Amino acid sequence: QVQVVESGGGLIQAGGSLRLSCTVSGLTFDTHAMGWFRQAPGKEREAVSCIGWNGASTYYADSVKGRFTISRDNAKSTLFLQMNSLKPEDTAKYYCHQCRTSTGQIYDNHDWGQGTQVTVSS
């Protein structure tokens, strides 16, 4: 089974930056597209960003394009999300999951990790 562990979240003021990390096990990381999703209380989970197996293809939600950058280190089976110019509406728990680079939506229905909380104050 696939196991993902997210880290790097925290409490930060609007305009600040955070870098999230996700370590993956249980699959050959370098053959799968991986991405970030987020969910706030009372709202549905939404796709944030996705990156292809070799980094050639990416997806970004319109709300984060130009502010967030997704990257991966296949040698370390690790996914990253650099978040700049954070806004209060970015407040959510962020999760790592396989995805489709065409739409950013989830691919495969493997287990979700615990996520990492990002809270942005105004």
mmCIF file of N, CA, C and O in Angstrom, residues 11-18 67-68 82-90 119-122:
data_model
loop_
_atom_site.group_PDB
_atom_site.id
_atom_site.type_symbol
_atom_site.label_atom_id
_atom_site.label_comp_id
_atom_site.label_asym_id
_atom_site.label_seq_id
_atom_site.Cartn_x
_atom_site.Cartn_y
_atom_site.Cartn_z
ATOM 1 N N LEU A 11 1.501 28.213 11.298
ATOM 2 C CA LEU A 11 0.748 29.460 11.387
ATOM 3 C C LEU A 11 1.619 30.586 10.862
ATOM 4 O O LEU A 11 2.764 30.754 11.311
ATOM 5 N N ILE A 12 1.093 31.360 9.925
ATOM 6 C CA ILE A 12 1.876 32.410 9.298
ATOM 7 C C ILE A 12 0.976 33.571 8.909
ATOM 8 O O ILE A 12 -0.215 33.393 8.664
ATOM 9 N N GLN A 13 1.541 34.769 8.878
ATOM 10 C CA GLN A 13 0.785 35.954 8.483
ATOM 11 C C GLN A 13 0.657 36.043 6.970
ATOM 12 O O GLN A 13 1.486 35.529 6.221
ATOM 13 N N ALA A 14 -0.412 36.698 6.520
ATOM 14 C CA ALA A 14 -0.627 36.900 5.095
ATOM 15 C C ALA A 14 0.598 37.547 4.463
ATOM 16 O O ALA A 14 1.206 38.449 5.033
ATOM 17 N N GLY A 15 0.953 37.073 3.273
ATOM 18 C CA GLY A 15 2.119 37.563 2.574
ATOM 19 C C GLY A 15 3.366 36.744 2.811
ATOM 20 O O GLY A 15 4.359 36.903 2.084
ATOM 21 N N GLY A 16 3.336 35.861 3.789
ATOM 22 C CA GLY A 16 4.485 35.038 4.109
ATOM 23 C C GLY A 16 4.602 33.819 3.217
ATOM 24 O O GLY A 16 3.799 33.608 2.306
ATOM 25 N N SER A 17 5.609 32.991 3.507
ATOM 26 C CA SER A 17 5.899 31.812 2.700
ATOM 27 C C SER A 17 6.075 30.579 3.570
ATOM 28 O O SER A 17 6.536 30.668 4.712
ATOM 29 N N LEU A 18 5.709 29.434 3.021
ATOM 30 C CA LEU A 18 5.929 28.142 3.645
ATOM 31 C C LEU A 18 6.340 27.146 2.569
ATOM 32 O O LEU A 18 5.974 27.305 1.399
ATOM 33 N N ARG A 67 1.830 31.947 -7.435
ATOM 34 C CA ARG A 67 2.233 32.051 -6.041
ATOM 35 C C ARG A 67 2.857 30.762 -5.516
ATOM 36 O O ARG A 67 3.763 30.804 -4.686
ATOM 37 N N PHE A 68 2.360 29.619 -5.973
ATOM 38 C CA PHE A 68 2.841 28.317 -5.514
ATOM 39 C C PHE A 68 3.676 27.654 -6.605
ATOM 40 O O PHE A 68 3.414 27.820 -7.803
ATOM 41 N N GLN A 82 6.233 24.885 -2.655
ATOM 42 C CA GLN A 82 6.673 26.188 -2.185
ATOM 43 C C GLN A 82 5.506 27.145 -2.306
ATOM 44 O O GLN A 82 4.998 27.367 -3.403
ATOM 45 N N MET A 83 5.078 27.721 -1.195
ATOM 46 C CA MET A 83 3.923 28.600 -1.154
ATOM 47 C C MET A 83 4.384 29.999 -0.769
ATOM 48 O O MET A 83 4.876 30.211 0.340
ATOM 49 N N ASN A 84 4.227 30.943 -1.686
ATOM 50 C CA ASN A 84 4.592 32.331 -1.456
ATOM 51 C C ASN A 84 3.346 33.204 -1.477
ATOM 52 O O ASN A 84 2.301 32.811 -1.986
ATOM 53 N N SER A 85 3.477 34.411 -0.942
ATOM 54 C CA SER A 85 2.380 35.379 -0.927
ATOM 55 C C SER A 85 1.096 34.755 -0.403
ATOM 56 O O SER A 85 0.024 34.885 -1.004
ATOM 57 N N LEU A 86 1.197 34.084 0.713
ATOM 58 C CA LEU A 86 0.054 33.363 1.265
ATOM 59 C C LEU A 86 -1.083 34.305 1.629
ATOM 60 O O LEU A 86 -0.866 35.427 2.080
ATOM 61 N N LYS A 87 -2.302 33.814 1.416
ATOM 62 C CA LYS A 87 -3.522 34.555 1.692
ATOM 63 C C LYS A 87 -4.357 33.799 2.718
ATOM 64 O O LYS A 87 -4.246 32.582 2.835
ATOM 65 N N PRO A 88 -5.232 34.497 3.451
ATOM 66 C CA PRO A 88 -6.089 33.798 4.411
ATOM 67 C C PRO A 88 -6.900 32.671 3.779
ATOM 68 O O PRO A 88 -7.143 31.653 4.439
ATOM 69 N N GLU A 89 -7.312 32.809 2.526
ATOM 70 C CA GLU A 89 -8.080 31.772 1.873
ATOM 71 C C GLU A 89 -7.265 30.525 1.563
ATOM 72 O O GLU A 89 -7.818 29.508 1.142
ATOM 73 N N ASP A 90 -5.942 30.569 1.753
ATOM 74 C CA ASP A 90 -5.109 29.382 1.625
ATOM 75 C C ASP A 90 -5.167 28.510 2.868
ATOM 76 O O ASP A 90 -4.619 27.403 2.866
ATOM 77 N N THR A 119 -2.245 27.635 8.336
ATOM 78 C CA THR A 119 -3.161 28.670 8.802
ATOM 79 C C THR A 119 -2.548 30.029 8.512
ATOM 80 O O THR A 119 -1.453 30.337 8.992
ATOM 81 N N VAL A 120 -3.251 30.841 7.733
ATOM 82 C CA VAL A 120 -2.761 32.151 7.321
ATOM 83 C C VAL A 120 -3.634 33.221 7.960
ATOM 84 O O VAL A 120 -4.841 33.277 7.710
ATOM 85 N N SER A 121 -3.037 34.069 8.775
ATOM 86 C CA SER A 121 -3.769 35.132 9.450
ATOM 87 C C SER A 121 -3.741 36.405 8.618
ATOM 88 O O SER A 121 -2.775 36.674 7.889
ATOM 89 N N SER A 122 -4.792 37.201 8.732
ATOM 90 C CA SER A 122 -4.899 38.436 7.980
ATOM 91 C C SER A 122 -4.137 39.566 8.644
ATOM 92 O O SER A 122 -3.738 39.473 9.806
#
